[in-house]
Structures are given as structure tokens and as C-alpha cells.
Amino acid sequence: MEQLLKISYKQWFIIALVDFLIVAVYGALMRYKFLVPIPWLDHKNLLHAHSHFAFTAWVSMTLMILLPMMLNAQRATDSVPKPYSILLYLNLLTSVGMLVAFTLQGYALFSIILSSCSLLVSFAFIRKFWKDLKAAALRSTIKHWYYISLISSAVSALGTFYLIYLKASHQDDPLQHQAAIYFYLHFQYNGWFFFACLALFYHFLCNLKPQFSIPKAVQYIFSATLIPTYFLTIVWWKGFPEILFYLLILSVVTQVCCWLYVWKNSIAVLKVLAGTPTTLVSVLWIAVAIGVSLKFLLQGCSIIPALSSLVYGFRPMAIAYLHLVLLVNISLFLIGFAFKHEFLRTTRLAFIAILALLIGVCLNEVLLGLQGIGGWLHWNFKYSHEFLFLASVLISFSIFLLLISQCFKSQPNADGVK
């Protein structure tokens, strides 16, 4: 039993990467169902399994690995502290349970029980990490991002609880259901995921260049915009309060300004990386910077009710936006962070895998966007499902290739890639 609890951060990350592969395979399977009927597989059940597993077994699990490692100033090869190791096992167990339960029965007794258990695991992690963070000798500006991410994770659960209440009380108002779902997604995507990644990045930059800092005012303002920007998801509702609309405009503009400030200062520090073998990290993080900027641009456009209705009320566009955040902004950042901190070895095969992943992700985003715009304009985009299936297969294959690349010894080449 003790040996099972002495797994390294790197080993746990490889498990999380396998989970990411499973998420991608589920995505490809759903795309395949649009082309070939598979009566014994329910599409809605696959979708629930795909999304829940992506959140808990890939992104949240990876953050549960990286946050304690950075806080404790450890290396990828170090063993995960026992309390966090137990939480990772529990998270993996509930995640796999949800994957099976949602695939077989959708939202039903076992999947709801396992989802509730998963929430309890996340609360236990928040409590443990909060306690360790409070005692850590870190500058307050680093702690700030971590605290905001943890608070966001806890707050997002309110959306889940309200959705359970609506289902239990048999209230079928689609707008309330949508509001609850988007509340959960907003505080997961734009809160827990985004601010946790920002915390890791800021922590990394401070280790790289100790004098690097971002004014507290920028941090507090950036964090404060998280709450009002939730209303972007429902600004197109009839009877939306005018005062909230003006608050939204202010929040969106402020958020964009804060992001530009953070990006500008971060680039100045990242110039230190020039001339070092970090080609993969640079490529990945440039893609992330573009993706996050595009996300804020879309948020800015969605302040217009008609465009908000398109982005959040029209399913294909909502899927494109959610994939932009999860695949481009979050997943590529985490993989880049893993390369930078030696969770993954930089090999020629790994470089090919990352290029394939970037092509697959970009192709997926472009096709989803075209499909959404085409549907909105009643324009038939021929072979969109076929191309989306190919993009999802390419993403799955690239992740598999990345895992395979870690089985071979690295060999240096002229590009700085090994």
C-alpha cells in the first residue's frame, strides 16, 4: 500500500495524459456516430461521459498534480506527498466511475452519486491546498492567483447543485437549466482552470526572474471581473437589466486591458528563454497566448446581445468556444508546462506529436466555427462531419504519439529538439 502512495508527479501526469487520450477518443467516437449509426451507444450519454472525464480526469487532475509540486518547490521525479496522492487516487476512481456510469446510463443514480463524490474530492483538495498555501512562504501576489482559482472551483459547484435541484423538482425551464450549466462552466473554465494556469505561469515566471511582478491592483481588478462576466452567457435573455449590461461592458473592457498588461509583461520575461532548447514550449505557449486573446475578443463581441445569442445560445458556436478554452488555452498550456518542468522529454517524435496536435486542434476549431456560422446563416457546409471526425482522429493519434515518444531515449538535433 505504501508503494502505491509513493508515485512521482511525473508518473501521475502520464496517467492524466492517458486520461486526455481517452477524452479525445470519446470525442472521435461521437464524431463517428454522425457518420455511421451506432444504435447501442447513446450520443448524449457519450457527451456527458466525455465532458465530465475531461474536467475531472484530465484538467483538474493535472492541476492537482502541478499545484502541490510548485507550492512545495519539488521536481517532477519527486514523490507526491501522501495526502495529495490519496486525493489523486480518489479523483481517478470517481472519474473512471463517472466515465463508465455516464456511458452506460447517462444522468441516473450511479452517475449522480459518483459526480457528488467527485465534488467531495475537489472540496477536500481545496481544503488541503488552501491550508498548505496559507502556511507557504510565497509572496502574496503569487498566492492571490491560487486563492482565486480555488474559490472559483468551490463556487462552480453551486451551478451543479442548482441543476440537481431543478431535476429533482421536475422544473423543465430550459433557460434555468442553461443558466445553471453555464454558471458551472464559467467558474470552471474562466475561474478554476484559467486562474490556476495563470497561477502556475506567474509562479514559474517569478522563479525564472524573481524581480518580476504584476501590480496588486491589476490582479484584484482582473479577478473581480470574473463574477460579472458570467452574465455574458445570458445577456441575450429578454428583460436583461440595463444596469447589468453597462457593468458587463465595463468588465469586458477592463478584463481585456488586464490581459494585455499581463501578456506584455510576461513576454518581456520570457525573452530570457531565448537560446535555450524550449522550442516546443515556445510553440505551445504562443498558441495559448493567441487562443486566450481570441477568447477575450469573443467575450468582447458577445456583449452585443445578438452575438451573445449566437455564441452561447447556438450550440455549435458554444461547442467551438468551449473547445477553444479547454483544448487550446488550457490543455496546450498544461502540456507546455509539463515539457518545461521535465514531466515530458523533448524528442523528435514528441515534436512531431505536438505539431500534429496543433494541426488537429486548429482544424477542429476552424471547422466548429464554420459549422456554427454556417448553421446560423442556414448555409450547408458539406462534409463538415467527415472533416471534424478526421480532426478528432488526428488529435487522438497525436496524444497517443506523445505518450509513445516518452518510451524512447532522447537524441539531440540542431533545432534544440532532442
Coordinates of N, CA and C in Angstrom, one line a residue, residues 160-291:
T160 N -23.9 23.2 -10.2 CA -24.2 21.7 -10.2 C -25.4 21.4 -9.2
F161 N -25.3 22.0 -8.0 CA -26.3 21.8 -7.0 C -27.7 22.3 -7.5
Y162 N -27.6 23.5 -8.2 CA -28.9 24.1 -8.6 C -29.5 23.2 -9.8
L163 N -28.6 22.7 -10.6 CA -29.1 21.8 -11.7 C -29.7 20.5 -11.1
I164 N -29.1 20.0 -10.1 CA -29.7 18.8 -9.4 C -31.0 19.1 -8.8
Y165 N -31.1 20.3 -8.2 CA -32.4 20.8 -7.6 C -33.5 20.9 -8.7
L166 N -33.1 21.5 -9.8 CA -34.1 21.6 -10.9 C -34.6 20.2 -11.4
K167 N -33.7 19.3 -11.5 CA -34.0 17.9 -12.0 C -34.9 17.2 -11.0
A168 N -34.5 17.4 -9.7 CA -35.2 16.7 -8.6 C -36.6 17.2 -8.4
S169 N -36.8 18.5 -8.7 CA -38.1 19.2 -8.5 C -38.9 19.2 -9.8
H170 N -38.3 18.5 -10.8 CA -39.0 18.4 -12.2 C -39.4 19.7 -12.8
Q171 N -38.5 20.7 -12.6 CA -38.6 22.0 -13.3 C -37.9 22.0 -14.6
D172 N -38.7 22.1 -15.7 CA -38.2 21.9 -17.0 C -37.9 23.2 -17.8
D173 N -37.8 24.3 -17.1 CA -37.5 25.6 -17.7 C -36.1 25.5 -18.4
P174 N -36.0 25.5 -19.7 CA -34.7 25.3 -20.4 C -33.7 26.5 -20.1
L175 N -34.3 27.7 -19.9 CA -33.4 28.8 -19.6 C -32.7 28.7 -18.2
Q176 N -33.5 28.2 -17.2 CA -32.9 27.9 -15.9 C -31.8 26.8 -16.0
H177 N -32.1 25.8 -16.7 CA -31.2 24.7 -16.9 C -29.9 25.2 -17.5
Q178 N -30.1 26.1 -18.6 CA -28.9 26.6 -19.3 C -28.1 27.5 -18.4
A179 N -28.8 28.3 -17.6 CA -28.1 29.3 -16.7 C -27.3 28.5 -15.7
A180 N -27.8 27.4 -15.1 CA -27.1 26.6 -14.2 C -25.9 25.9 -14.8
I181 N -26.0 25.4 -16.0 CA -24.9 24.8 -16.7 C -23.8 25.8 -17.0
Y182 N -24.2 26.9 -17.5 CA -23.2 28.0 -17.8 C -22.5 28.5 -16.6
F183 N -23.3 28.6 -15.5 CA -22.7 29.0 -14.2 C -21.5 28.1 -13.9
Y184 N -21.8 26.8 -13.9 CA -20.8 25.8 -13.6 C -19.6 25.9 -14.6
L185 N -19.9 26.0 -15.9 CA -18.9 26.0 -16.9 C -18.0 27.3 -16.8
H186 N -18.7 28.4 -16.5 CA -18.0 29.7 -16.4 C -16.9 29.7 -15.3
F187 N -17.4 29.2 -14.1 CA -16.4 29.2 -12.9 C -15.4 28.1 -13.0
Q188 N -15.7 27.1 -13.8 CA -14.7 26.1 -14.1 C -13.7 26.6 -15.1
Y189 N -14.1 26.9 -16.3 CA -13.3 27.4 -17.4 C -12.5 28.7 -17.1
N190 N -13.3 29.7 -16.8 CA -12.8 31.0 -16.6 C -12.3 31.3 -15.2
G191 N -12.6 30.4 -14.3 CA -12.2 30.6 -12.9 C -11.1 29.6 -12.5
W192 N -11.5 28.4 -12.2 CA -10.6 27.3 -11.7 C -9.5 27.0 -12.7
F193 N -9.9 26.7 -13.9 CA -8.9 26.3 -14.9 C -8.0 27.5 -15.3
F194 N -8.6 28.6 -15.6 CA -7.8 29.8 -16.1 C -6.9 30.4 -15.0
F195 N -7.4 30.6 -13.9 CA -6.6 31.2 -12.8 C -5.6 30.3 -12.2
A196 N -5.9 29.0 -12.2 CA -4.9 28.0 -11.8 C -3.7 28.0 -12.8
C197 N -4.0 28.0 -14.1 CA -2.9 28.1 -15.1 C -2.2 29.4 -15.0
L198 N -2.9 30.5 -14.7 CA -2.2 31.8 -14.5 C -1.3 31.8 -13.3
A199 N -1.8 31.1 -12.2 CA -1.0 31.0 -11.0 C 0.3 30.2 -11.3
L200 N 0.2 29.1 -12.0 CA 1.3 28.3 -12.3 C 2.3 29.1 -13.2
F201 N 1.8 29.8 -14.2 CA 2.6 30.6 -15.1 C 3.3 31.7 -14.3
Y202 N 2.6 32.4 -13.5 CA 3.1 33.5 -12.7 C 4.2 33.0 -11.8
H203 N 3.9 31.9 -11.1 CA 4.9 31.3 -10.2 C 6.1 30.9 -10.9
F204 N 6.0 30.3 -12.1 CA 7.1 29.9 -13.0 C 8.0 31.2 -13.3
L205 N 7.3 32.3 -13.7 CA 8.0 33.5 -14.1 C 8.7 34.1 -12.9
C206 N 8.1 34.0 -11.8 CA 8.8 34.6 -10.6 C 10.0 33.7 -10.2
N207 N 10.0 32.4 -10.4 CA 11.1 31.6 -10.2 C 12.2 31.9 -11.2
L208 N 11.8 32.2 -12.4 CA 12.7 32.4 -13.5 C 13.4 33.8 -13.3
K209 N 12.6 34.8 -12.9 CA 13.1 36.1 -12.7 C 12.5 36.7 -11.5
P210 N 13.1 36.6 -10.3 CA 12.5 36.9 -9.0 C 11.9 38.4 -8.9
Q211 N 12.5 39.3 -9.7 CA 12.1 40.7 -9.6 C 10.8 40.9 -10.4
F212 N 10.3 39.9 -11.2 CA 9.1 40.0 -12.0 C 7.9 40.2 -11.0
S213 N 7.0 41.1 -11.4 CA 5.8 41.3 -10.6 C 4.7 42.0 -11.4
I214 N 3.5 41.8 -10.9 CA 2.3 42.4 -11.5 C 1.6 43.2 -10.4
P215 N 1.3 44.4 -10.6 CA 0.7 45.2 -9.5 C -0.6 44.6 -9.0
K216 N -0.7 44.7 -7.6 CA -1.9 44.0 -7.0 C -3.2 44.6 -7.5
A217 N -3.2 45.8 -7.9 CA -4.4 46.4 -8.4 C -4.9 45.7 -9.7
V218 N -3.9 45.3 -10.6 CA -4.2 44.6 -11.8 C -4.8 43.2 -11.4
Q219 N -4.2 42.6 -10.4 CA -4.6 41.3 -10.0 C -6.1 41.3 -9.5
Y220 N -6.3 42.3 -8.6 CA -7.7 42.4 -8.0 C -8.7 42.7 -9.0
I221 N -8.4 43.6 -9.9 CA -9.4 44.0 -10.9 C -9.7 42.8 -11.9
F222 N -8.6 42.2 -12.3 CA -8.7 41.0 -13.2 C -9.6 39.9 -12.6
S223 N -9.4 39.7 -11.3 CA -10.1 38.7 -10.6 C -11.6 39.1 -10.4
A224 N -11.8 40.4 -10.1 CA -13.1 40.9 -9.8 C -14.0 40.8 -11.1
T225 N -13.5 40.8 -12.3 CA -14.3 40.8 -13.5 C -14.8 39.4 -13.7
L226 N -14.4 38.4 -13.0 CA -14.9 37.0 -13.2 C -16.4 36.9 -12.9
I227 N -16.8 37.6 -11.9 CA -18.3 37.4 -11.5 C -19.2 38.1 -12.5
P228 N -19.0 39.4 -12.9 CA -19.9 40.0 -13.8 C -19.9 39.4 -15.2
T229 N -18.7 38.8 -15.6 CA -18.7 38.3 -17.0 C -19.5 37.0 -17.1
Y230 N -19.9 36.4 -16.0 CA -20.8 35.3 -16.1 C -22.1 35.7 -16.9
F231 N -22.5 36.9 -16.7 CA -23.8 37.4 -17.3 C -23.7 37.5 -18.8
L232 N -22.5 37.4 -19.4 CA -22.4 37.3 -20.8 C -23.1 36.2 -21.4
T233 N -23.3 35.1 -20.6 CA -23.9 33.9 -21.1 C -25.4 34.1 -21.2
I234 N -26.0 35.1 -20.5 CA -27.4 35.3 -20.5 C -27.9 36.7 -20.9
V235 N -26.9 37.5 -21.4 CA -27.2 38.9 -21.8 C -28.3 39.0 -22.9
W236 N -28.5 37.9 -23.6 CA -29.4 37.9 -24.7 C -30.9 37.6 -24.3
W237 N -31.0 37.3 -23.0 CA -32.4 37.0 -22.4 C -33.2 38.2 -22.5
K238 N -34.5 38.0 -22.7 CA -35.4 39.2 -22.7 C -35.5 39.7 -21.2
G239 N -35.6 41.0 -21.1 CA -35.7 41.7 -19.8 C -34.4 41.7 -19.1
F240 N -33.3 41.6 -19.7 CA -32.0 41.6 -19.1 C -31.8 43.1 -18.5
P241 N -31.5 43.2 -17.2 CA -31.4 44.6 -16.6 C -30.3 45.4 -17.3
E242 N -30.7 46.7 -17.5 CA -29.9 47.6 -18.3 C -28.6 47.9 -17.5
I243 N -28.7 48.0 -16.1 CA -27.6 48.4 -15.3 C -26.5 47.3 -15.4
L244 N -27.0 46.0 -15.5 CA -26.0 44.9 -15.6 C -25.3 44.9 -17.0
F245 N -26.0 45.4 -18.0 CA -25.5 45.5 -19.3 C -24.3 46.5 -19.3
Y246 N -24.4 47.6 -18.7 CA -23.3 48.6 -18.6 C -22.2 48.1 -17.7
L247 N -22.5 47.3 -16.7 CA -21.5 46.7 -15.8 C -20.7 45.7 -16.7
L248 N -21.4 45.0 -17.5 CA -20.7 44.0 -18.4 C -19.8 44.7 -19.3
I249 N -20.2 45.8 -19.9 CA -19.3 46.5 -20.9 C -18.0 46.9 -20.1
L250 N -18.2 47.5 -18.9 CA -17.0 47.9 -18.1 C -16.1 46.7 -17.8
S251 N -16.7 45.6 -17.4 CA -16.0 44.4 -17.0 C -15.2 43.8 -18.2
V252 N -15.8 43.7 -19.3 CA -15.2 43.2 -20.5 C -14.0 44.0 -21.0
V253 N -14.2 45.3 -21.0 CA -13.1 46.2 -21.4 C -11.9 46.2 -20.4
T254 N -12.3 46.1 -19.1 CA -11.3 46.1 -18.0 C -10.5 44.7 -18.1
Q255 N -11.2 43.7 -18.4 CA -10.6 42.3 -18.5 C -9.6 42.3 -19.6
V256 N -10.0 42.8 -20.7 CA -9.1 42.8 -21.9 C -7.8 43.7 -21.6
C257 N -8.0 44.8 -21.0 CA -6.8 45.7 -20.6 C -5.9 44.9 -19.6
C258 N -6.5 44.2 -18.7 CA -5.7 43.5 -17.7 C -4.9 42.4 -18.4
W259 N -5.6 41.6 -19.3 CA -4.9 40.6 -20.1 C -3.7 41.1 -20.9
L260 N -4.0 42.2 -21.6 CA -2.9 42.8 -22.4 C -1.7 43.2 -21.5
Y261 N -2.0 43.7 -20.3 CA -0.9 44.1 -19.4 C -0.1 42.9 -19.0
V262 N -0.8 41.8 -18.6 CA -0.2 40.6 -18.1 C 0.6 40.0 -19.3
W263 N 0.1 40.0 -20.5 CA 0.8 39.4 -21.6 C 2.0 40.2 -22.0
K264 N 1.9 41.5 -22.0 CA 3.0 42.4 -22.3 C 4.2 42.2 -21.3
N265 N 3.9 42.1 -20.1 CA 5.0 41.9 -19.1 C 5.5 40.5 -19.1
S266 N 4.7 39.5 -19.4 CA 5.1 38.2 -19.4 C 6.1 37.9 -20.6
I267 N 5.8 38.5 -21.7 CA 6.6 38.4 -22.9 C 8.0 38.9 -22.6
A268 N 8.1 40.0 -21.9 CA 9.4 40.6 -21.6 C 10.3 39.7 -20.8
V269 N 9.6 38.9 -19.9 CA 10.3 38.0 -19.0 C 10.7 36.7 -19.9
L270 N 9.8 36.3 -20.7 CA 10.0 35.1 -21.5 C 11.2 35.2 -22.5
K271 N 11.6 36.4 -22.8 CA 12.7 36.6 -23.6 C 14.0 36.0 -23.1
V272 N 14.0 35.8 -21.8 CA 15.1 35.1 -21.1 C 15.3 33.7 -21.6
L273 N 14.2 33.1 -22.1 CA 14.2 31.7 -22.6 C 14.9 31.6 -24.0
A274 N 15.1 32.8 -24.6 CA 15.7 32.7 -26.0 C 17.1 32.0 -25.9
G275 N 17.3 31.2 -26.9 CA 18.6 30.5 -27.0 C 18.6 29.2 -26.2
T276 N 17.6 28.9 -25.5 CA 17.5 27.6 -24.7 C 16.7 26.6 -25.5
P277 N 16.9 25.3 -25.3 CA 16.1 24.3 -26.0 C 14.7 24.2 -25.5
T278 N 13.9 25.2 -25.8 CA 12.5 25.2 -25.4 C 11.5 25.5 -26.6
T279 N 11.9 25.0 -27.7 CA 11.1 25.2 -28.9 C 9.7 24.8 -28.8
L280 N 9.5 23.6 -28.2 CA 8.1 23.1 -28.0 C 7.3 23.9 -27.1
V281 N 7.9 24.4 -26.0 CA 7.3 25.2 -25.0 C 6.9 26.5 -25.7
S282 N 7.8 27.1 -26.4 CA 7.5 28.4 -27.1 C 6.4 28.3 -28.1
V283 N 6.4 27.2 -28.9 CA 5.3 27.0 -29.9 C 4.0 26.8 -29.2
L284 N 4.0 26.0 -28.1 CA 2.7 25.8 -27.4 C 2.2 27.0 -26.7
W285 N 3.1 27.7 -26.1 CA 2.6 28.9 -25.3 C 2.3 30.1 -26.2
I286 N 2.9 30.2 -27.4 CA 2.4 31.2 -28.4 C 1.0 30.9 -28.8
A287 N 0.7 29.6 -29.1 CA -0.6 29.2 -29.5 C -1.6 29.5 -28.3
V288 N -1.2 29.3 -27.1 CA -2.0 29.6 -25.9 C -2.3 31.1 -25.9
A289 N -1.3 31.9 -26.0 CA -1.5 33.4 -26.0 C -2.4 33.9 -27.0
I290 N -2.3 33.3 -28.2 CA -3.3 33.6 -29.3 C -4.7 33.2 -29.0
G291 N -4.8 32.0 -28.4 CA -6.1 31.4 -28.0 C -6.8 32.2 -27.0

